mmCIF file of C-alpha atoms in Angstrom:
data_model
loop_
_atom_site.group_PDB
_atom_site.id
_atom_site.type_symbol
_atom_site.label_atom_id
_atom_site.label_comp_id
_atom_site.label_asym_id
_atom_site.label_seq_id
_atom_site.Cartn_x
_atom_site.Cartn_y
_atom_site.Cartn_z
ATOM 1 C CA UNK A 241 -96.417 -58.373 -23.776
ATOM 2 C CA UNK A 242 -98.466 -56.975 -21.352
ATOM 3 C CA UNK A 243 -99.668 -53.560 -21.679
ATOM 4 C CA UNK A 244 -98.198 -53.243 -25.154
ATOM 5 C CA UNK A 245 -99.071 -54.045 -29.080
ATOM 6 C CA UNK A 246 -98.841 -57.892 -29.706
ATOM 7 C CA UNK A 247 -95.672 -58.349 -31.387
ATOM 8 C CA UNK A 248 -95.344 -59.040 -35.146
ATOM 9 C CA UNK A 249 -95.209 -62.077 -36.481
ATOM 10 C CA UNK A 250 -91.391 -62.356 -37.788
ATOM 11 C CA UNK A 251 -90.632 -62.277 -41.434
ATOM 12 C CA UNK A 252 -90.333 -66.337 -42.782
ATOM 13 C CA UNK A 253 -87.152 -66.126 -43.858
ATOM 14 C CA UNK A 254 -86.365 -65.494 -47.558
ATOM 15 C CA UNK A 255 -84.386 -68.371 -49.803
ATOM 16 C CA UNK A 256 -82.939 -68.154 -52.498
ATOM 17 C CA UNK A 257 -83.133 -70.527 -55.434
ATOM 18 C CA UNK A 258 -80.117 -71.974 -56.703
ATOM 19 C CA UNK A 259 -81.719 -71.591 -60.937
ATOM 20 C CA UNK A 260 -80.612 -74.761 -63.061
ATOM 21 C CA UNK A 261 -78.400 -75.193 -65.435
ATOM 22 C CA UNK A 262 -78.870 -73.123 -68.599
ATOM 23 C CA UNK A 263 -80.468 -69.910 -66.847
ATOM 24 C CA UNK A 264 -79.221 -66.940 -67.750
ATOM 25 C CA UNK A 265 -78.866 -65.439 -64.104
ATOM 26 C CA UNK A 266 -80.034 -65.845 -60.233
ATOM 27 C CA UNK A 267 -83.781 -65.885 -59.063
ATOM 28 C CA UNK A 268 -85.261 -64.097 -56.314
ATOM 29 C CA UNK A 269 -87.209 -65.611 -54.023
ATOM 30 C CA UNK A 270 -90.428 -65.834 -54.895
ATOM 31 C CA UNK A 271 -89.606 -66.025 -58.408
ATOM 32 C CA UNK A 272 -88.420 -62.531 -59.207
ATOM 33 C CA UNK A 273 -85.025 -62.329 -61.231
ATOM 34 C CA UNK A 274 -82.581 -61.016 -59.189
ATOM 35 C CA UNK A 275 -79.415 -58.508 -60.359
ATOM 36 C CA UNK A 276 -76.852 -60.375 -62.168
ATOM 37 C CA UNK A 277 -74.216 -58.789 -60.398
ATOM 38 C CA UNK A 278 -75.091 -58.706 -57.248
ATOM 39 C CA UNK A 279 -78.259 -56.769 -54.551
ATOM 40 C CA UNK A 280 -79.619 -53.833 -56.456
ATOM 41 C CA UNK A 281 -78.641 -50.727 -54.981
ATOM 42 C CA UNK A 282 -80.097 -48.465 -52.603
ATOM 43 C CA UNK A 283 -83.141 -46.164 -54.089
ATOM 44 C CA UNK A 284 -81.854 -43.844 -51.603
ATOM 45 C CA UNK A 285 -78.909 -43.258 -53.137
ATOM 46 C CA UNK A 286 -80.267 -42.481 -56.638
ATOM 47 C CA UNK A 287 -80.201 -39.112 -58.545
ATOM 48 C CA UNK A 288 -84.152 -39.546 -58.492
ATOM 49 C CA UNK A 289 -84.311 -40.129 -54.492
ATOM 50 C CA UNK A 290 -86.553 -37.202 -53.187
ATOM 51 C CA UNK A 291 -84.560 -34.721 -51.435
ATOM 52 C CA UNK A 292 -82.783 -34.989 -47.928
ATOM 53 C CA UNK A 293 -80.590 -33.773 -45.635
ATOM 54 C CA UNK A 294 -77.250 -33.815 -46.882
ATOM 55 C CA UNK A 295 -74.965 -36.015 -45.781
ATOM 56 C CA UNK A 296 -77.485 -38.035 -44.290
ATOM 57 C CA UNK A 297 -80.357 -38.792 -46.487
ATOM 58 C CA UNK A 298 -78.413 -38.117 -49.618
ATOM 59 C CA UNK A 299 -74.983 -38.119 -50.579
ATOM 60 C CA UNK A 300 -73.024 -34.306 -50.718
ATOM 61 C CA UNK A 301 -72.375 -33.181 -54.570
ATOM 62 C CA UNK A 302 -70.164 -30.295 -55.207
ATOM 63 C CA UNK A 303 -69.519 -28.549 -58.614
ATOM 64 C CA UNK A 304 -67.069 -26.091 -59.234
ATOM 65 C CA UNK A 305 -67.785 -22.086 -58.775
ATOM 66 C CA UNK A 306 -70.173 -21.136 -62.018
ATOM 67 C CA UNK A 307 -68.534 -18.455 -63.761
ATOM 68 C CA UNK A 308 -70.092 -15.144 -63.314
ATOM 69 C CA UNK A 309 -70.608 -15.373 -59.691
ATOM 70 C CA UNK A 310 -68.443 -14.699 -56.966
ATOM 71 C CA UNK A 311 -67.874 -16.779 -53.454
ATOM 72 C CA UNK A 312 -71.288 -15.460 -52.223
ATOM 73 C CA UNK A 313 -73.389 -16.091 -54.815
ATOM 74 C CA UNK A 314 -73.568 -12.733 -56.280
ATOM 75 C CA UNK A 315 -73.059 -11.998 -59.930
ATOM 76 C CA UNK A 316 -70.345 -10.780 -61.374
ATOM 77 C CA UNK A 317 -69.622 -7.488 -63.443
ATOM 78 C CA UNK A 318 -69.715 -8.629 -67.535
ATOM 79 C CA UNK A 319 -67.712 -5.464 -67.347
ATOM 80 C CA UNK A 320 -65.281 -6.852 -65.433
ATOM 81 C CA UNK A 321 -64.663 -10.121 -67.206
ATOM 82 C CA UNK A 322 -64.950 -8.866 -70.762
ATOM 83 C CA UNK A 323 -62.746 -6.639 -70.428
ATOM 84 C CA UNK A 324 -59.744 -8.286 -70.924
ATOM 85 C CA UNK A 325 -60.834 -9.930 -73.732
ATOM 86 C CA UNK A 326 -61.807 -7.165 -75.377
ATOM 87 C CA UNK A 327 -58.696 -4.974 -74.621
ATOM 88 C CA UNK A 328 -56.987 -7.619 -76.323
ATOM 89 C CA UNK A 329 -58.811 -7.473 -79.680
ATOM 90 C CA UNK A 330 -58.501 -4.151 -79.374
ATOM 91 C CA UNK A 331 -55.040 -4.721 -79.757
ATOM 92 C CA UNK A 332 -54.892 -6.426 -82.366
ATOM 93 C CA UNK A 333 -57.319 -4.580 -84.253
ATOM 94 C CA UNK A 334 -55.086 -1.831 -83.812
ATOM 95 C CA UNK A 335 -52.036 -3.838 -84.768
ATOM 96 C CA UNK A 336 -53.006 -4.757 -87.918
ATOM 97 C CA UNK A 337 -54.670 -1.654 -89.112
ATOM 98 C CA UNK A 338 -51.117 -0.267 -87.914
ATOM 99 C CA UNK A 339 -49.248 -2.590 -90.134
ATOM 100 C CA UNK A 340 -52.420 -2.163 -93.288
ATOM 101 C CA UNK A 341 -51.917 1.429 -92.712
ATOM 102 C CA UNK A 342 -47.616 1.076 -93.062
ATOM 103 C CA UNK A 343 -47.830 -0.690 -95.887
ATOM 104 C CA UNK A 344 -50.476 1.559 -98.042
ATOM 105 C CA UNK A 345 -48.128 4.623 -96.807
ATOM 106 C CA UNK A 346 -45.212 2.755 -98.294
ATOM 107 C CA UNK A 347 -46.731 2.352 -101.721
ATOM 108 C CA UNK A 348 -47.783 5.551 -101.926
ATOM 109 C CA UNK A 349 -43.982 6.946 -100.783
ATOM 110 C CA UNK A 350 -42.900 4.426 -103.579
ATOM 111 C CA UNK A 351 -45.545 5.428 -106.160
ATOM 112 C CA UNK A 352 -44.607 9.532 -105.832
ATOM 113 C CA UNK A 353 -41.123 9.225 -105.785
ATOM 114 C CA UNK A 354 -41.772 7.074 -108.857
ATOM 115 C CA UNK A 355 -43.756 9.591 -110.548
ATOM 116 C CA UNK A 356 -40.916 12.192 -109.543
ATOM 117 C CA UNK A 357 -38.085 10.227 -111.245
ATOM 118 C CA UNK A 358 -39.615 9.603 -114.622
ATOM 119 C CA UNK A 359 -41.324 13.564 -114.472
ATOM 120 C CA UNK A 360 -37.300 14.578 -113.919
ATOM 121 C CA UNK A 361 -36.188 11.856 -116.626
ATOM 122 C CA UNK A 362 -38.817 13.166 -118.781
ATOM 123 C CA UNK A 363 -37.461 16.679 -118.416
ATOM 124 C CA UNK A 364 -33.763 15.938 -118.574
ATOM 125 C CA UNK A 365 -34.671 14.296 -121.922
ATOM 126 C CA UNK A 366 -35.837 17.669 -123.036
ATOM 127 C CA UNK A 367 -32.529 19.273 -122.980
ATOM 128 C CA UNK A 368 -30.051 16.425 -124.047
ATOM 129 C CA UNK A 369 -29.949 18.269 -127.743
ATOM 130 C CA UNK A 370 -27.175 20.704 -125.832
ATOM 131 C CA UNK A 371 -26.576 19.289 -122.602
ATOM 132 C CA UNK A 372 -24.879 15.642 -124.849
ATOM 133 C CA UNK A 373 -21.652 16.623 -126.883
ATOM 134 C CA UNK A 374 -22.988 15.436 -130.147
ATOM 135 C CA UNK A 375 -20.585 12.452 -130.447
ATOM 136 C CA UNK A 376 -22.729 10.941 -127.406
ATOM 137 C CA UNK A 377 -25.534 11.544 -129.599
ATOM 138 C CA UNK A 378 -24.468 10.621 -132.951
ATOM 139 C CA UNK A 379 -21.526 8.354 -132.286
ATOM 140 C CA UNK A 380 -18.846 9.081 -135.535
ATOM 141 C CA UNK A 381 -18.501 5.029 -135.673
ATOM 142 C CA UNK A 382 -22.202 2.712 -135.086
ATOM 143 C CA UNK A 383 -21.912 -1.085 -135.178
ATOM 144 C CA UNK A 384 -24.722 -2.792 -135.860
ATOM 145 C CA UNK A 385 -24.419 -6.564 -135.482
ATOM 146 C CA UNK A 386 -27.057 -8.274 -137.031
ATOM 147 C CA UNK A 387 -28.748 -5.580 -138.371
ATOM 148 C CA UNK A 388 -28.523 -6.648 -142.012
ATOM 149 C CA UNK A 389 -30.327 -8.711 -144.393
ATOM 150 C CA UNK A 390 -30.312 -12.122 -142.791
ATOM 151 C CA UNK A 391 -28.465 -11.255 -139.938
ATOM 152 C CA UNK A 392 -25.403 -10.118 -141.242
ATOM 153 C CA UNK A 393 -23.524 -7.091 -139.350
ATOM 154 C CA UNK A 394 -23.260 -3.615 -140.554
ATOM 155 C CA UNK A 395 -20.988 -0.914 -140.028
ATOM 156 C CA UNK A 396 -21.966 2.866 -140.449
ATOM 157 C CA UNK A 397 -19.594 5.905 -140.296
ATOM 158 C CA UNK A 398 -20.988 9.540 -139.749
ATOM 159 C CA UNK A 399 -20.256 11.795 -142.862
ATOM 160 C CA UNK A 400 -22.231 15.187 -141.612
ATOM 161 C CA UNK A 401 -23.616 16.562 -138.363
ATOM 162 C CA UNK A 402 -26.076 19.263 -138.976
ATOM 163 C CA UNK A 403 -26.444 22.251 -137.109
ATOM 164 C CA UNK A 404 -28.972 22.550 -134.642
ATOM 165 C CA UNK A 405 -32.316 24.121 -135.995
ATOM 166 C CA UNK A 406 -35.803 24.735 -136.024
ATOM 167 C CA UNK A 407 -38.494 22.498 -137.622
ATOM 168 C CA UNK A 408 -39.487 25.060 -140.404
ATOM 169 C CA UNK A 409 -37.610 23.502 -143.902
ATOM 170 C CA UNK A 410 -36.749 20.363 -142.296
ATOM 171 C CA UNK A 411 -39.701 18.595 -142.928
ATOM 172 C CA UNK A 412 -42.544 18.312 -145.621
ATOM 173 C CA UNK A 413 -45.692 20.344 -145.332
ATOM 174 C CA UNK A 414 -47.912 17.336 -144.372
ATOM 175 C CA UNK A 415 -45.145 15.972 -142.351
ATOM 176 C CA UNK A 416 -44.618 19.166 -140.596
ATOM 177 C CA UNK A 417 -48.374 19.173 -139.908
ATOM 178 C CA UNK A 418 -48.579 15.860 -138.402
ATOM 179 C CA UNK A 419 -45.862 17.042 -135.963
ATOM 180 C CA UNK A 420 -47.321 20.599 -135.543
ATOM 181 C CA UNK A 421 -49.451 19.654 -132.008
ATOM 182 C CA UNK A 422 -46.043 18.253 -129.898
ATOM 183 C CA UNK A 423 -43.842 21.473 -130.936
ATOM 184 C CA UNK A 424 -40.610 21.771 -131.835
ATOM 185 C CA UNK A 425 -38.183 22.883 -129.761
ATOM 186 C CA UNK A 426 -34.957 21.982 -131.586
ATOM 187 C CA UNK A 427 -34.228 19.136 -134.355
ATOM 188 C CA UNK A 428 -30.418 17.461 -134.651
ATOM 189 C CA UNK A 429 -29.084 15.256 -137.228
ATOM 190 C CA UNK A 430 -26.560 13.574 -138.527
ATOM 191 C CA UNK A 431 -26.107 11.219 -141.710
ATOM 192 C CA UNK A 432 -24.210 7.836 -142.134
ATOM 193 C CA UNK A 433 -22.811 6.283 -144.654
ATOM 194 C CA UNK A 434 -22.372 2.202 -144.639
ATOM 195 C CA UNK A 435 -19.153 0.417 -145.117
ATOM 196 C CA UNK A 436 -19.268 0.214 -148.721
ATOM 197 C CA UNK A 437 -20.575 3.536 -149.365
ATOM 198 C CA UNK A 438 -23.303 2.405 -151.112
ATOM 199 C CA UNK A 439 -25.797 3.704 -149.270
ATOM 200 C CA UNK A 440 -26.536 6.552 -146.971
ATOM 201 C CA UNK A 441 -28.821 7.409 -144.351
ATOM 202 C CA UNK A 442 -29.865 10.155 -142.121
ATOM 203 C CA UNK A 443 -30.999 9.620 -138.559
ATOM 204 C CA UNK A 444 -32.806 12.683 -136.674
ATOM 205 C CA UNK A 445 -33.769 13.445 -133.022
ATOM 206 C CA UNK A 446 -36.790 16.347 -132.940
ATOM 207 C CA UNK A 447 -37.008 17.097 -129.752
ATOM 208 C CA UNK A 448 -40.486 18.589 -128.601
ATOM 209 C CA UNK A 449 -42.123 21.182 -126.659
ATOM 210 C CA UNK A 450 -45.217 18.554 -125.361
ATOM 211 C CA UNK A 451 -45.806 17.255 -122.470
ATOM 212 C CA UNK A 452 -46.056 13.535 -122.130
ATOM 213 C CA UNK A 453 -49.656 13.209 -122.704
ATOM 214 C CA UNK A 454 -49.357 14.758 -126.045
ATOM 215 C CA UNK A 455 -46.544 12.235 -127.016
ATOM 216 C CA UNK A 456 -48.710 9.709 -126.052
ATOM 217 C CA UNK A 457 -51.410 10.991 -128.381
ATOM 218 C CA UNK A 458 -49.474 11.493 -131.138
ATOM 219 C CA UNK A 459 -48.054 7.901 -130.770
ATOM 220 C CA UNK A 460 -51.240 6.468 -130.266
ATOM 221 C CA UNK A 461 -52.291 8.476 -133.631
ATOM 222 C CA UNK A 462 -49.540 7.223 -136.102
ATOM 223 C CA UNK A 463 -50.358 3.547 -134.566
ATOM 224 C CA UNK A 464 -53.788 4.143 -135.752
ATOM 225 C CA UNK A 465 -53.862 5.779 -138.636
ATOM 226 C CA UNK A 466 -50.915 4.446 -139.729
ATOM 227 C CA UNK A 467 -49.087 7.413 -140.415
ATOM 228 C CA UNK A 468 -45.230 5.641 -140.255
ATOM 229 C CA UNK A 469 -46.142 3.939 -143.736
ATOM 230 C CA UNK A 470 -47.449 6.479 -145.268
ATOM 231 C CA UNK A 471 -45.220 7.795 -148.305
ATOM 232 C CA UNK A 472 -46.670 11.076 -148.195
ATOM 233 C CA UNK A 473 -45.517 11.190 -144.360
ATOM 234 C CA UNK A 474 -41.691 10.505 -145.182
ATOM 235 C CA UNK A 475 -38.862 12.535 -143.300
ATOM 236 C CA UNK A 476 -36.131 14.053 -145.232
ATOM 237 C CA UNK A 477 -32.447 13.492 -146.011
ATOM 238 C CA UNK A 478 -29.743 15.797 -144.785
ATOM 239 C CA UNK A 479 -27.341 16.080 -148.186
ATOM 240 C CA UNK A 480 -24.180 17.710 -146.897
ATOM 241 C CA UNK A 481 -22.226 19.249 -149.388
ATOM 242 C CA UNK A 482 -18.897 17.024 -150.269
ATOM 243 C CA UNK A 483 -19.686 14.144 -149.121
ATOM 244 C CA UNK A 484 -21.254 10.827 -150.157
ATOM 245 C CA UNK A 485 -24.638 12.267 -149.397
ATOM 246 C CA UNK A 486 -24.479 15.170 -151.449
ATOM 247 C CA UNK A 487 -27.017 13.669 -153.962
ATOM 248 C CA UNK A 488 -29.508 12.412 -151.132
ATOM 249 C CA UNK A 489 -32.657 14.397 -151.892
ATOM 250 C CA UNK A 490 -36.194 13.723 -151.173
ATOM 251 C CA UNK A 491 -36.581 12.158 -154.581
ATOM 252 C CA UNK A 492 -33.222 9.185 -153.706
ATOM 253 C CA UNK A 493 -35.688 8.218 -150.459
ATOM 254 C CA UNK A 494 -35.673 4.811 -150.693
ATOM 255 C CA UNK A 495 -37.075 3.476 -147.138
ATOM 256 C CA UNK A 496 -37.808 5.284 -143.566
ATOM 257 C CA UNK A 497 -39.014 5.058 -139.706
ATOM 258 C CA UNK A 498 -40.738 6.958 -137.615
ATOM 259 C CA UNK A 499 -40.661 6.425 -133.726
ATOM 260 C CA UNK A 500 -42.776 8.611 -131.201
ATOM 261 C CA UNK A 501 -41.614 8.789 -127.700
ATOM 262 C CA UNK A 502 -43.211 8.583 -125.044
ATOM 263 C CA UNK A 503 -41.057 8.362 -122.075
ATOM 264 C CA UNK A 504 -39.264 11.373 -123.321
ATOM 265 C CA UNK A 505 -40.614 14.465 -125.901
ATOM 266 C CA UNK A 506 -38.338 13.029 -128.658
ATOM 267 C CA UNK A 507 -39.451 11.856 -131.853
ATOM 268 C CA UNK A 508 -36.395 9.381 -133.808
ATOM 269 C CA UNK A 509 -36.129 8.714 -137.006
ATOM 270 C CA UNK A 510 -34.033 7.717 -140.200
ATOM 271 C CA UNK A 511 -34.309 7.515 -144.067
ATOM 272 C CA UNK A 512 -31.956 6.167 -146.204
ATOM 273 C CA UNK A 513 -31.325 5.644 -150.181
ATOM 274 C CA UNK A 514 -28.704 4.750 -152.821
ATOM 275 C CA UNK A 515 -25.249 6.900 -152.522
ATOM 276 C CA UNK A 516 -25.304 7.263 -156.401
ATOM 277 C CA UNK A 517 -28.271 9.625 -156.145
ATOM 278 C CA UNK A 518 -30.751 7.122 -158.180
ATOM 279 C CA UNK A 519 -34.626 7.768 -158.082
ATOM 280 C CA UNK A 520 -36.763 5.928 -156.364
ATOM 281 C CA UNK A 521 -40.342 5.425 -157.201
ATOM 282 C CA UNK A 522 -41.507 3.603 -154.829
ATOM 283 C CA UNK A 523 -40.115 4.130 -151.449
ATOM 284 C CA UNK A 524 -41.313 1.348 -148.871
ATOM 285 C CA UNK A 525 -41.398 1.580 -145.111
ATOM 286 C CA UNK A 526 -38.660 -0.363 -142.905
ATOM 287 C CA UNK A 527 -40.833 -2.538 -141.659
ATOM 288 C CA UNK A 528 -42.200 -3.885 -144.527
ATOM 289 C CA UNK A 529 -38.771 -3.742 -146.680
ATOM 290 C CA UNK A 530 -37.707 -6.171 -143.551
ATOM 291 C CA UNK A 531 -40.042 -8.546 -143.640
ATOM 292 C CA UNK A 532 -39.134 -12.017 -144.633
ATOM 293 C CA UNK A 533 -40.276 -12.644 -148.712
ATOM 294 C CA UNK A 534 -39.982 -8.366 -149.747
ATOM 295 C CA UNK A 535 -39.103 -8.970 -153.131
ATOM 296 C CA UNK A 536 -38.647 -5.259 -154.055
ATOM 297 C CA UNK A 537 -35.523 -3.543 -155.121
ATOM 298 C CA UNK A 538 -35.676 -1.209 -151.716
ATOM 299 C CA UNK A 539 -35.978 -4.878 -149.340
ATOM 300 C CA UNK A 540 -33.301 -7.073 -151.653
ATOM 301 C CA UNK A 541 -30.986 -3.949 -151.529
ATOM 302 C CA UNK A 542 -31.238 -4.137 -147.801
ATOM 303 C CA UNK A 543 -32.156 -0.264 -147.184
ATOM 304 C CA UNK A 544 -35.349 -1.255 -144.886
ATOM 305 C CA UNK A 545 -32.388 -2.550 -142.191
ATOM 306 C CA UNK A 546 -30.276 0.033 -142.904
ATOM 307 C CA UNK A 547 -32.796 2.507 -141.844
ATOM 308 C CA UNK A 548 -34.348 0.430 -139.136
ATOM 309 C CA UNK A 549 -31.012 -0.524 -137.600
ATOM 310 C CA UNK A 550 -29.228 2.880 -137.537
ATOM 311 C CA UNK A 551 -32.501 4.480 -135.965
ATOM 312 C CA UNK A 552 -32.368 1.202 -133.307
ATOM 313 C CA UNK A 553 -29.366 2.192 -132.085
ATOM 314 C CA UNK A 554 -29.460 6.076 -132.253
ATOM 315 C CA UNK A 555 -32.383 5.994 -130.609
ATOM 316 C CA UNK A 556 -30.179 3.394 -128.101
ATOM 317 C CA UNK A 557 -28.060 6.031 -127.596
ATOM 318 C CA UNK A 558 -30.495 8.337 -126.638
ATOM 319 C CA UNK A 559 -32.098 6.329 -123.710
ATOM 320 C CA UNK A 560 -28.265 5.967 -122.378
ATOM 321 C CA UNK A 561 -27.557 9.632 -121.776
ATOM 322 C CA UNK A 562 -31.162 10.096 -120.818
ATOM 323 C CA UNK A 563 -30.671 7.301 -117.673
ATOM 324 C CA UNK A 564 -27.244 9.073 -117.201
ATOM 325 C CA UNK A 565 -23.377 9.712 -118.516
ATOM 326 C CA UNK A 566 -22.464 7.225 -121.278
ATOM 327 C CA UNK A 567 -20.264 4.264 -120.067
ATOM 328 C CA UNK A 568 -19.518 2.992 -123.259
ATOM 329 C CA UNK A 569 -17.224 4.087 -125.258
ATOM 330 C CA UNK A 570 -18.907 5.293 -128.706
ATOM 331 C CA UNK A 571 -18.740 2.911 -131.005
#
């Protein structure tokens, strides 16, 4: 072409080889495998391509807004988008401290008014001695099923109710010692006689002057030391005049119990012995004339249950007018 560059030689034309049988894919000309699906694509188009114009050297990618930024590019407030959130746990925090805080205010309204009933049961207790006619106290009839030897029932009838009194000939010197740090404010009793009249026994209620923590001491002493066994330690008899008891003095103690209270200032107990006014020289404690194999005369005679049972339910008794009016009829 005149005037101009000599034209290029044109390209030969490419051809492809047809590969033979048992090759695993096409063949480029000039021996170079080709892509087994198809022309390779475009190096233009790959994420690797240097950078164009959009749209026109490379194709336009869009992602969604990143968080933090608003349409312009500028960034956003954390304020702003924590907020929320943290109002929220906020919430929730205050929620449940609410419902921690509800329920620790509910034990404690549980654990006072707790405290206040058994300090006003405690108290009432103090005054049953005149506040109980005595036949709530010391029933005239007590059935005890069971609450013999073997199981066999009993059946005791009150023979004398003794005044009301003061602790100051009512017990033993030792005795009286033991019972010296609770007080005494006023001592009842009564005494029973069982069906037979064979034997008699007299329960007593000594109702002290201490405050529950003293009870408990004193209770926790006669656990320790023992002091309920001890012979030396034993309550006495009330022997009313013209009745079966008349002849129950300290020496016709046969067998006894002792109970400290602590739920109420009230120390229980009962001792019993023969009706005949016999002598007994070795008086054994309730619990041990009621345990299975006592071979004495006190156990076989059956004194240990008729002390232990009479006291049982006296002291029964007690607990019912202490929770409030009796509603059984006295049996």
């Amino acid at each position: 072409m005149p005037g101009g560059a000599p034209p290029r030689p044109a390209a030969p034309p490419t051809t492809v080889r047809v590969p033979p049988a048992g090759s695993h894919g096409p063949v480029a000309a000039h021996g170079t495998p080709a892509a087994p699906f198809g022309p390779m694509p475009d190096p233009a188009m790959s994420w690797s391509a240097s950078v164009g114009t959009p749209g026109r050297d490379r194709p336009v990618v869009t992602f969604g807004e990143p968080e933090g930024y608003d349409e312009r590019g500028r960034g956003l407030s954390l304020v702003g988008r924590v907020a929320p959130r943290t109002a929220a746990a906020a919430a929730c925090m205050v929620l449940g401290l609410g419902l921690i805080g509800g329920a620790v205010t509910g034990s404690w309204i549980v654990d006072d008014g707790g405290d206040v009933t058994a300090a006003g049961t405690y108290s009432a207790a103090a005054d049953l001695w005149h506040n109980v006619p005595v036949d709530e106290l010391f029933p005239p009839t007590v059935l005890g099923t069971g609450a013999g030897p073997g199981g066999a029932d009993r059946t005791w009838t009150r023979i004398a109710v003794a005044p009301a009194t003061g602790c100051t000939d009512a017990f033993d010197p030792l005795l009286r010692k033991v019972l010296a740090p609770v007080g005494c404010r006023r001592l009842v009793r009564a005494t029973y006689t069982d069906a037979t009249q064979s034997y008699v026994t007299t329960v007593g209620l000594l109702f002290t002057r201490a405050d529950p923590a003293a009870m408990t001491a004193l209770a926790r002493r006669f656990e320790d030391e023992r002091l309920d066994r001890r012979t030396d330690l034993m309550p006495l008899p009330y022997a009313a005049k013209g009745t079966a008891a008349e002849r129950f003095g300290p020496h016709q103690r046969a067998s006894w119990t002792v109970s400290v209270l602590t739920d109420s200032p009230v120390v229980a107990y009962a001792v019993s012995g023969w009706a005949d006014g016999r002598t007994v020289d070795t008086p054994q404690p309730a619990a041990d004339a009621e345990a299975s194999g006592a071979t004495t005369a006190v156990a076989q005679a059956g004194l240990g249950n008729e002390a232990q049972g009479l006291a049982d339910r006296i002291e029964r008794r007690l607990r019912q007018n202490i929770a409030g009016p009796a509603t059984e009829k006295p049996s």
